[in-house]
């Protein structure tokens, strides 16, 4: 991916990544089908994108569908694919109008062909937009991503294109799906669960983690603002000792 300019304001996280969790529980608590929870979750996506733009966050990554989610019931997977299809068809014009660059990270080989074509079209049409860089992780698993990056480096060494001594963290990161994108400063997970669930494991090494009790369909701009304000109170030291007072 192309290198893009980052925000210069240290008070604003350059990159916020969100694990959108709790659609099914939101629906179950209301006696509704899980599919309705996912549809309400799409409304929360719209609110979150709008909030990120208002806060001046340049990079936003949303974890929409994991590689493990393929094991869910076929009817639920089909509904999620249908929701993604409709989102790409109905929201692209608005995304483009608002200056948002859309990119999708994950294993596209498992996605329906028509959705892959919609993704390719959306990425091409929004390529030059810079107001917000929106990444959606679909059919994504961080362990798979890391393993594939390691495999490509091993093949380059085997083919004499690379010396093992040349492999360092920067070179490895260039082989990840997020190459050219800053690591997330802030990772938010909704629904009260406190784990990363195979999401951006390499990239989140020094991210600030904030866990929100709200289920994703109830997440709104005020929750995003509260998470950013909590982030601003954190002392990010990247492993270094705190300065003496």
PDB file of C-alpha atoms in Angstrom:
ATOM      1  CA  UNK A   1       0.000   0.000   0.000  1.00  0.00           C
ATOM      2  CA  UNK A   2       1.123   3.557  -0.698  1.00  0.00           C
ATOM      3  CA  UNK A   3       2.717   5.643   2.052  1.00  0.00           C
ATOM      4  CA  UNK A   4       0.372   8.422   3.139  1.00  0.00           C
ATOM      5  CA  UNK A   5       0.877  11.552   5.265  1.00  0.00           C
ATOM      6  CA  UNK A   6       0.173  11.142   8.972  1.00  0.00           C
ATOM      7  CA  UNK A   7      -1.463  13.605  11.352  1.00  0.00           C
ATOM      8  CA  UNK A   8       1.012  15.933  13.060  1.00  0.00           C
ATOM      9  CA  UNK A   9      -1.134  16.534  16.164  1.00  0.00           C
ATOM     10  CA  UNK A  10       0.151  14.202  18.911  1.00  0.00           C
ATOM     11  CA  UNK A  11      -3.065  14.640  20.915  1.00  0.00           C
ATOM     12  CA  UNK A  12      -5.057  12.941  18.177  1.00  0.00           C
ATOM     13  CA  UNK A  13      -4.333   9.268  17.539  1.00  0.00           C
ATOM     14  CA  UNK A  14      -3.164   8.838  13.969  1.00  0.00           C
ATOM     15  CA  UNK A  15      -4.733   5.419  13.715  1.00  0.00           C
ATOM     16  CA  UNK A  16      -7.676   4.026  15.651  1.00  0.00           C
ATOM     17  CA  UNK A  17      -8.583   0.360  15.222  1.00  0.00           C
ATOM     18  CA  UNK A  18     -11.877  -1.029  16.493  1.00  0.00           C
ATOM     19  CA  UNK A  19     -13.006  -4.577  17.172  1.00  0.00           C
ATOM     20  CA  UNK A  20     -16.738  -4.233  16.573  1.00  0.00           C
ATOM     21  CA  UNK A  21     -18.154  -6.815  18.968  1.00  0.00           C
ATOM     22  CA  UNK A  22     -21.632  -7.516  20.276  1.00  0.00           C
ATOM     23  CA  UNK A  23     -24.043  -7.430  17.322  1.00  0.00           C
ATOM     24  CA  UNK A  24     -25.401 -10.896  18.083  1.00  0.00           C
ATOM     25  CA  UNK A  25     -25.773 -10.262  21.817  1.00  0.00           C
ATOM     26  CA  UNK A  26     -27.509  -6.945  21.101  1.00  0.00           C
ATOM     27  CA  UNK A  27     -30.086  -8.765  18.988  1.00  0.00           C
ATOM     28  CA  UNK A  28     -30.477 -11.689  21.400  1.00  0.00           C
ATOM     29  CA  UNK A  29     -31.138  -9.324  24.305  1.00  0.00           C
ATOM     30  CA  UNK A  30     -34.048  -7.878  22.328  1.00  0.00           C
ATOM     31  CA  UNK A  31     -35.413 -11.189  21.097  1.00  0.00           C
ATOM     32  CA  UNK A  32     -34.424 -10.347  17.535  1.00  0.00           C
ATOM     33  CA  UNK A  33     -32.590 -12.401  14.902  1.00  0.00           C
ATOM     34  CA  UNK A  34     -28.822 -11.952  14.948  1.00  0.00           C
ATOM     35  CA  UNK A  35     -29.038 -10.568  11.414  1.00  0.00           C
ATOM     36  CA  UNK A  36     -30.831  -7.491  12.734  1.00  0.00           C
ATOM     37  CA  UNK A  37     -27.972  -6.955  15.155  1.00  0.00           C
ATOM     38  CA  UNK A  38     -25.531  -6.899  12.256  1.00  0.00           C
ATOM     39  CA  UNK A  39     -27.718  -4.378  10.426  1.00  0.00           C
ATOM     40  CA  UNK A  40     -27.805  -2.127  13.474  1.00  0.00           C
ATOM     41  CA  UNK A  41     -24.046  -2.555  13.664  1.00  0.00           C
ATOM     42  CA  UNK A  42     -23.801  -1.052  10.169  1.00  0.00           C
ATOM     43  CA  UNK A  43     -25.460   2.099  11.538  1.00  0.00           C
ATOM     44  CA  UNK A  44     -22.803   2.255  14.244  1.00  0.00           C
ATOM     45  CA  UNK A  45     -20.175   2.059  11.501  1.00  0.00           C
ATOM     46  CA  UNK A  46     -21.627   5.181   9.900  1.00  0.00           C
ATOM     47  CA  UNK A  47     -21.594   7.040  13.228  1.00  0.00           C
ATOM     48  CA  UNK A  48     -18.041   5.970  13.936  1.00  0.00           C
ATOM     49  CA  UNK A  49     -16.760   7.084  10.534  1.00  0.00           C
ATOM     50  CA  UNK A  50     -18.445  10.465  10.960  1.00  0.00           C
ATOM     51  CA  UNK A  51     -16.951  10.813  14.449  1.00  0.00           C
ATOM     52  CA  UNK A  52     -13.462   9.946  13.230  1.00  0.00           C
ATOM     53  CA  UNK A  53     -13.682  12.657  10.567  1.00  0.00           C
ATOM     54  CA  UNK A  54     -14.875  15.227  13.112  1.00  0.00           C
ATOM     55  CA  UNK A  55     -12.009  14.345  15.477  1.00  0.00           C
ATOM     56  CA  UNK A  56      -9.433  14.563  12.712  1.00  0.00           C
ATOM     57  CA  UNK A  57      -8.353  10.925  12.972  1.00  0.00           C
ATOM     58  CA  UNK A  58      -6.587  10.144   9.685  1.00  0.00           C
ATOM     59  CA  UNK A  59      -6.675   6.323   9.837  1.00  0.00           C
ATOM     60  CA  UNK A  60      -9.549   4.123  11.019  1.00  0.00           C
ATOM     61  CA  UNK A  61      -9.561   0.327  10.833  1.00  0.00           C
ATOM     62  CA  UNK A  62     -12.727  -1.648  11.573  1.00  0.00           C
ATOM     63  CA  UNK A  63     -12.659  -5.397  12.212  1.00  0.00           C
ATOM     64  CA  UNK A  64     -15.719  -6.517  10.297  1.00  0.00           C
ATOM     65  CA  UNK A  65     -15.332 -10.256   9.720  1.00  0.00           C
ATOM     66  CA  UNK A  66     -12.570 -12.530  10.955  1.00  0.00           C
ATOM     67  CA  UNK A  67     -11.101 -15.609   9.344  1.00  0.00           C
ATOM     68  CA  UNK A  68     -12.659 -17.578  12.214  1.00  0.00           C
ATOM     69  CA  UNK A  69     -16.123 -16.164  11.464  1.00  0.00           C
ATOM     70  CA  UNK A  70     -16.389 -18.470   8.449  1.00  0.00           C
ATOM     71  CA  UNK A  71     -17.216 -21.191  10.991  1.00  0.00           C
ATOM     72  CA  UNK A  72     -20.473 -19.468  11.944  1.00  0.00           C
ATOM     73  CA  UNK A  73     -23.794 -20.892  10.664  1.00  0.00           C
ATOM     74  CA  UNK A  74     -24.060 -20.615   6.882  1.00  0.00           C
ATOM     75  CA  UNK A  75     -27.213 -18.487   7.124  1.00  0.00           C
ATOM     76  CA  UNK A  76     -25.451 -15.915   9.306  1.00  0.00           C
ATOM     77  CA  UNK A  77     -22.386 -15.840   7.032  1.00  0.00           C
ATOM     78  CA  UNK A  78     -24.644 -15.379   4.006  1.00  0.00           C
ATOM     79  CA  UNK A  79     -26.417 -12.486   5.714  1.00  0.00           C
ATOM     80  CA  UNK A  80     -23.092 -10.865   6.610  1.00  0.00           C
ATOM     81  CA  UNK A  81     -21.914 -11.183   3.011  1.00  0.00           C
ATOM     82  CA  UNK A  82     -25.201  -9.701   1.842  1.00  0.00           C
ATOM     83  CA  UNK A  83     -24.814  -6.804   4.263  1.00  0.00           C
ATOM     84  CA  UNK A  84     -21.277  -6.195   3.005  1.00  0.00           C
ATOM     85  CA  UNK A  85     -22.492  -6.342  -0.596  1.00  0.00           C
ATOM     86  CA  UNK A  86     -25.243  -3.808   0.081  1.00  0.00           C
ATOM     87  CA  UNK A  87     -22.862  -1.539   2.001  1.00  0.00           C
ATOM     88  CA  UNK A  88     -20.390  -1.433  -0.870  1.00  0.00           C
ATOM     89  CA  UNK A  89     -23.174  -0.766  -3.363  1.00  0.00           C
ATOM     90  CA  UNK A  90     -25.116   1.836  -1.387  1.00  0.00           C
ATOM     91  CA  UNK A  91     -22.402   3.679   0.529  1.00  0.00           C
ATOM     92  CA  UNK A  92     -19.641   4.050  -2.053  1.00  0.00           C
ATOM     93  CA  UNK A  93     -20.932   7.310  -3.507  1.00  0.00           C
ATOM     94  CA  UNK A  94     -21.220   8.865  -0.035  1.00  0.00           C
ATOM     95  CA  UNK A  95     -17.802   7.557   0.981  1.00  0.00           C
ATOM     96  CA  UNK A  96     -16.246   9.053  -2.136  1.00  0.00           C
ATOM     97  CA  UNK A  97     -18.123  12.352  -1.710  1.00  0.00           C
ATOM     98  CA  UNK A  98     -16.805  12.672   1.849  1.00  0.00           C
ATOM     99  CA  UNK A  99     -13.188  12.252   0.751  1.00  0.00           C
ATOM    100  CA  UNK A 100     -12.732   8.824   2.332  1.00  0.00           C
ATOM    101  CA  UNK A 101     -10.252   6.350   0.941  1.00  0.00           C
ATOM    102  CA  UNK A 102     -11.558   2.820   1.401  1.00  0.00           C
ATOM    103  CA  UNK A 103      -9.325  -0.231   1.580  1.00  0.00           C
ATOM    104  CA  UNK A 104     -10.069  -3.807   2.560  1.00  0.00           C
ATOM    105  CA  UNK A 105      -7.532  -6.088   4.233  1.00  0.00           C
ATOM    106  CA  UNK A 106      -7.961  -9.839   4.535  1.00  0.00           C
ATOM    107  CA  UNK A 107      -8.116 -13.025   2.522  1.00  0.00           C
ATOM    108  CA  UNK A 108     -10.181 -12.147  -0.553  1.00  0.00           C
ATOM    109  CA  UNK A 109      -9.871 -15.646  -1.972  1.00  0.00           C
ATOM    110  CA  UNK A 110     -12.684 -16.791   0.323  1.00  0.00           C
ATOM    111  CA  UNK A 111     -15.050 -13.955  -0.608  1.00  0.00           C
ATOM    112  CA  UNK A 112     -17.703 -14.234  -3.346  1.00  0.00           C
ATOM    113  CA  UNK A 113     -16.424 -13.033  -6.711  1.00  0.00           C
ATOM    114  CA  UNK A 114     -18.930 -10.202  -6.997  1.00  0.00           C
ATOM    115  CA  UNK A 115     -17.901  -8.812  -3.612  1.00  0.00           C
ATOM    116  CA  UNK A 116     -14.237  -8.911  -4.648  1.00  0.00           C
ATOM    117  CA  UNK A 117     -15.165  -6.908  -7.756  1.00  0.00           C
ATOM    118  CA  UNK A 118     -17.067  -4.388  -5.628  1.00  0.00           C
ATOM    119  CA  UNK A 119     -14.061  -4.041  -3.319  1.00  0.00           C
ATOM    120  CA  UNK A 120     -11.689  -3.551  -6.246  1.00  0.00           C
ATOM    121  CA  UNK A 121     -13.966  -0.865  -7.691  1.00  0.00           C
ATOM    122  CA  UNK A 122     -14.349   0.923  -4.347  1.00  0.00           C
ATOM    123  CA  UNK A 123     -10.603   0.965  -3.764  1.00  0.00           C
ATOM    124  CA  UNK A 124      -9.911   2.260  -7.264  1.00  0.00           C
ATOM    125  CA  UNK A 125     -12.563   5.009  -7.113  1.00  0.00           C
ATOM    126  CA  UNK A 126     -11.469   6.318  -3.699  1.00  0.00           C
ATOM    127  CA  UNK A 127      -7.720   5.879  -4.155  1.00  0.00           C
ATOM    128  CA  UNK A 128      -6.878   9.598  -4.207  1.00  0.00           C
ATOM    129  CA  UNK A 129      -9.076  10.610  -1.254  1.00  0.00           C
ATOM    130  CA  UNK A 130      -7.245  11.789   1.868  1.00  0.00           C
ATOM    131  CA  UNK A 131      -9.777  13.077   4.380  1.00  0.00           C
ATOM    132  CA  UNK A 132      -9.980   9.698   6.110  1.00  0.00           C
ATOM    133  CA  UNK A 133      -8.246   6.412   5.354  1.00  0.00           C
ATOM    134  CA  UNK A 134     -10.788   3.707   6.171  1.00  0.00           C
ATOM    135  CA  UNK A 135      -9.589   0.119   6.343  1.00  0.00           C
ATOM    136  CA  UNK A 136     -12.108  -2.675   6.813  1.00  0.00           C
ATOM    137  CA  UNK A 137     -10.725  -6.052   7.877  1.00  0.00           C
ATOM    138  CA  UNK A 138     -12.790  -8.777   6.205  1.00  0.00           C
ATOM    139  CA  UNK A 139     -11.904 -12.478   6.226  1.00  0.00           C
ATOM    140  CA  UNK A 140      -8.897 -11.300   8.225  1.00  0.00           C
ATOM    141  CA  UNK A 141      -6.726 -13.199  10.679  1.00  0.00           C
ATOM    142  CA  UNK A 142      -3.514 -11.742  12.059  1.00  0.00           C
ATOM    143  CA  UNK A 143      -1.736 -15.064  12.556  1.00  0.00           C
ATOM    144  CA  UNK A 144      -2.392 -15.977   8.931  1.00  0.00           C
ATOM    145  CA  UNK A 145      -1.143 -12.545   7.842  1.00  0.00           C
ATOM    146  CA  UNK A 146       2.087 -12.959   9.846  1.00  0.00           C
ATOM    147  CA  UNK A 147       2.636 -16.509   8.598  1.00  0.00           C
ATOM    148  CA  UNK A 148       2.216 -15.434   4.983  1.00  0.00           C
ATOM    149  CA  UNK A 149       4.666 -12.544   5.431  1.00  0.00           C
ATOM    150  CA  UNK A 150       7.200 -14.962   6.921  1.00  0.00           C
ATOM    151  CA  UNK A 151       6.623 -17.424   4.073  1.00  0.00           C
ATOM    152  CA  UNK A 152       7.331 -14.760   1.456  1.00  0.00           C
ATOM    153  CA  UNK A 153      10.572 -13.790   3.178  1.00  0.00           C
ATOM    154  CA  UNK A 154      11.601 -17.450   3.373  1.00  0.00           C
ATOM    155  CA  UNK A 155      10.935 -17.835  -0.346  1.00  0.00           C
ATOM    156  CA  UNK A 156      13.008 -14.725  -1.106  1.00  0.00           C
ATOM    157  CA  UNK A 157      15.913 -16.161   0.896  1.00  0.00           C
ATOM    158  CA  UNK A 158      15.525 -19.519  -0.859  1.00  0.00           C
ATOM    159  CA  UNK A 159      15.623 -17.839  -4.252  1.00  0.00           C
ATOM    160  CA  UNK A 160      18.741 -15.852  -3.385  1.00  0.00           C
ATOM    161  CA  UNK A 161      16.904 -12.520  -3.461  1.00  0.00           C
ATOM    162  CA  UNK A 162      17.463 -11.789   0.213  1.00  0.00           C
ATOM    163  CA  UNK A 163      20.006 -12.562   2.924  1.00  0.00           C
ATOM    164  CA  UNK A 164      18.696 -13.662   6.329  1.00  0.00           C
ATOM    165  CA  UNK A 165      20.753 -10.901   7.937  1.00  0.00           C
ATOM    166  CA  UNK A 166      18.715  -8.327   5.982  1.00  0.00           C
ATOM    167  CA  UNK A 167      15.458  -9.298   7.674  1.00  0.00           C
ATOM    168  CA  UNK A 168      14.460  -6.837  10.383  1.00  0.00           C
ATOM    169  CA  UNK A 169      11.208  -5.483  11.823  1.00  0.00           C
ATOM    170  CA  UNK A 170      10.815  -2.831   9.125  1.00  0.00           C
ATOM    171  CA  UNK A 171      11.283  -5.314   6.298  1.00  0.00           C
ATOM    172  CA  UNK A 172       8.873  -7.757   7.912  1.00  0.00           C
ATOM    173  CA  UNK A 173       6.241  -5.040   8.347  1.00  0.00           C
ATOM    174  CA  UNK A 174       6.469  -4.270   4.632  1.00  0.00           C
ATOM    175  CA  UNK A 175       5.115  -7.756   3.971  1.00  0.00           C
ATOM    176  CA  UNK A 176       1.988  -7.257   6.079  1.00  0.00           C
ATOM    177  CA  UNK A 177      -1.389  -6.216   4.709  1.00  0.00           C
ATOM    178  CA  UNK A 178      -1.017  -2.871   6.485  1.00  0.00           C
ATOM    179  CA  UNK A 179       2.267  -1.898   4.810  1.00  0.00           C
ATOM    180  CA  UNK A 180       2.485   1.887   4.488  1.00  0.00           C
ATOM    181  CA  UNK A 181      -0.081   2.437   7.251  1.00  0.00           C
ATOM    182  CA  UNK A 182       0.963   3.607  10.737  1.00  0.00           C
ATOM    183  CA  UNK A 183       0.499   1.093  13.547  1.00  0.00           C
ATOM    184  CA  UNK A 184      -2.660   1.758  15.556  1.00  0.00           C
ATOM    185  CA  UNK A 185      -2.145   4.145  18.445  1.00  0.00           C
ATOM    186  CA  UNK A 186      -5.445   3.079  19.943  1.00  0.00           C
ATOM    187  CA  UNK A 187      -7.345  -0.210  19.775  1.00  0.00           C
ATOM    188  CA  UNK A 188     -10.938  -0.194  21.019  1.00  0.00           C
ATOM    189  CA  UNK A 189     -13.053  -3.263  21.649  1.00  0.00           C
ATOM    190  CA  UNK A 190     -16.740  -3.088  22.427  1.00  0.00           C
ATOM    191  CA  UNK A 191     -19.031  -5.480  24.357  1.00  0.00           C
ATOM    192  CA  UNK A 192     -16.831  -5.742  27.469  1.00  0.00           C
ATOM    193  CA  UNK A 193     -14.620  -8.520  26.123  1.00  0.00           C
ATOM    194  CA  UNK A 194     -10.920  -7.912  26.782  1.00  0.00           C
ATOM    195  CA  UNK A 195      -8.859  -9.644  24.115  1.00  0.00           C
ATOM    196  CA  UNK A 196      -7.527  -8.916  20.631  1.00  0.00           C
ATOM    197  CA  UNK A 197      -9.039 -11.998  18.958  1.00  0.00           C
ATOM    198  CA  UNK A 198      -6.366 -12.385  16.279  1.00  0.00           C
ATOM    199  CA  UNK A 199      -6.590  -8.728  15.208  1.00  0.00           C
ATOM    200  CA  UNK A 200      -3.481  -6.736  14.233  1.00  0.00           C
ATOM    201  CA  UNK A 201      -1.259  -8.709  16.609  1.00  0.00           C
ATOM    202  CA  UNK A 202       2.017  -7.419  15.134  1.00  0.00           C
ATOM    203  CA  UNK A 203       0.755  -3.890  14.565  1.00  0.00           C
ATOM    204  CA  UNK A 204      -0.774  -3.475  18.038  1.00  0.00           C
ATOM    205  CA  UNK A 205       2.454  -4.235  19.928  1.00  0.00           C
ATOM    206  CA  UNK A 206       2.444  -0.771  21.540  1.00  0.00           C
ATOM    207  CA  UNK A 207      -1.154   0.275  21.020  1.00  0.00           C
ATOM    208  CA  UNK A 208      -3.190   1.645  23.880  1.00  0.00           C
ATOM    209  CA  UNK A 209      -6.085  -0.742  24.544  1.00  0.00           C
ATOM    210  CA  UNK A 210      -9.494   0.464  25.655  1.00  0.00           C
ATOM    211  CA  UNK A 211     -12.379  -1.902  26.361  1.00  0.00           C
ATOM    212  CA  UNK A 212     -15.897  -0.501  26.228  1.00  0.00           C
ATOM    213  CA  UNK A 213     -18.836  -2.248  27.872  1.00  0.00           C
ATOM    214  CA  UNK A 214     -21.344  -1.123  25.242  1.00  0.00           C
ATOM    215  CA  UNK A 215     -22.354  -3.546  22.526  1.00  0.00           C
ATOM    216  CA  UNK A 216     -21.314  -2.374  19.073  1.00  0.00           C
ATOM    217  CA  UNK A 217     -24.787  -1.365  17.781  1.00  0.00           C
ATOM    218  CA  UNK A 218     -25.021   1.116  20.688  1.00  0.00           C
ATOM    219  CA  UNK A 219     -21.564   2.643  20.074  1.00  0.00           C
ATOM    220  CA  UNK A 220     -21.762   6.292  19.011  1.00  0.00           C
ATOM    221  CA  UNK A 221     -19.652   9.403  18.549  1.00  0.00           C
ATOM    222  CA  UNK A 222     -19.614  10.164  22.277  1.00  0.00           C
ATOM    223  CA  UNK A 223     -18.082   6.743  22.973  1.00  0.00           C
ATOM    224  CA  UNK A 224     -15.383   7.338  20.376  1.00  0.00           C
ATOM    225  CA  UNK A 225     -14.657  10.751  21.887  1.00  0.00           C
ATOM    226  CA  UNK A 226     -14.477   9.253  25.389  1.00  0.00           C
ATOM    227  CA  UNK A 227     -11.983   6.628  24.174  1.00  0.00           C
ATOM    228  CA  UNK A 228      -9.826   9.304  22.534  1.00  0.00           C
ATOM    229  CA  UNK A 229      -9.919  11.392  25.715  1.00  0.00           C
ATOM    230  CA  UNK A 230      -8.806   8.328  27.715  1.00  0.00           C
ATOM    231  CA  UNK A 231      -6.023   7.771  25.179  1.00  0.00           C
ATOM    232  CA  UNK A 232      -4.887  11.370  25.685  1.00  0.00           C
ATOM    233  CA  UNK A 233      -4.517  10.714  29.418  1.00  0.00           C
ATOM    234  CA  UNK A 234      -2.242   7.712  28.848  1.00  0.00           C
ATOM    235  CA  UNK A 235       1.546   7.998  29.161  1.00  0.00           C
ATOM    236  CA  UNK A 236       2.918   6.167  26.116  1.00  0.00           C
ATOM    237  CA  UNK A 237       6.496   5.105  26.811  1.00  0.00           C
ATOM    238  CA  UNK A 238       7.043   2.263  24.314  1.00  0.00           C
ATOM    239  CA  UNK A 239       8.927   0.242  26.939  1.00  0.00           C
ATOM    240  CA  UNK A 240      11.041   3.152  28.206  1.00  0.00           C
ATOM    241  CA  UNK A 241      11.131   4.141  31.866  1.00  0.00           C
ATOM    242  CA  UNK A 242       9.041   7.091  32.971  1.00  0.00           C
ATOM    243  CA  UNK A 243      10.897  10.365  33.285  1.00  0.00           C
ATOM    244  CA  UNK A 244      11.708  11.358  36.838  1.00  0.00           C
ATOM    245  CA  UNK A 245       9.768  14.308  38.152  1.00  0.00           C
TER     246      UNK A 245
END
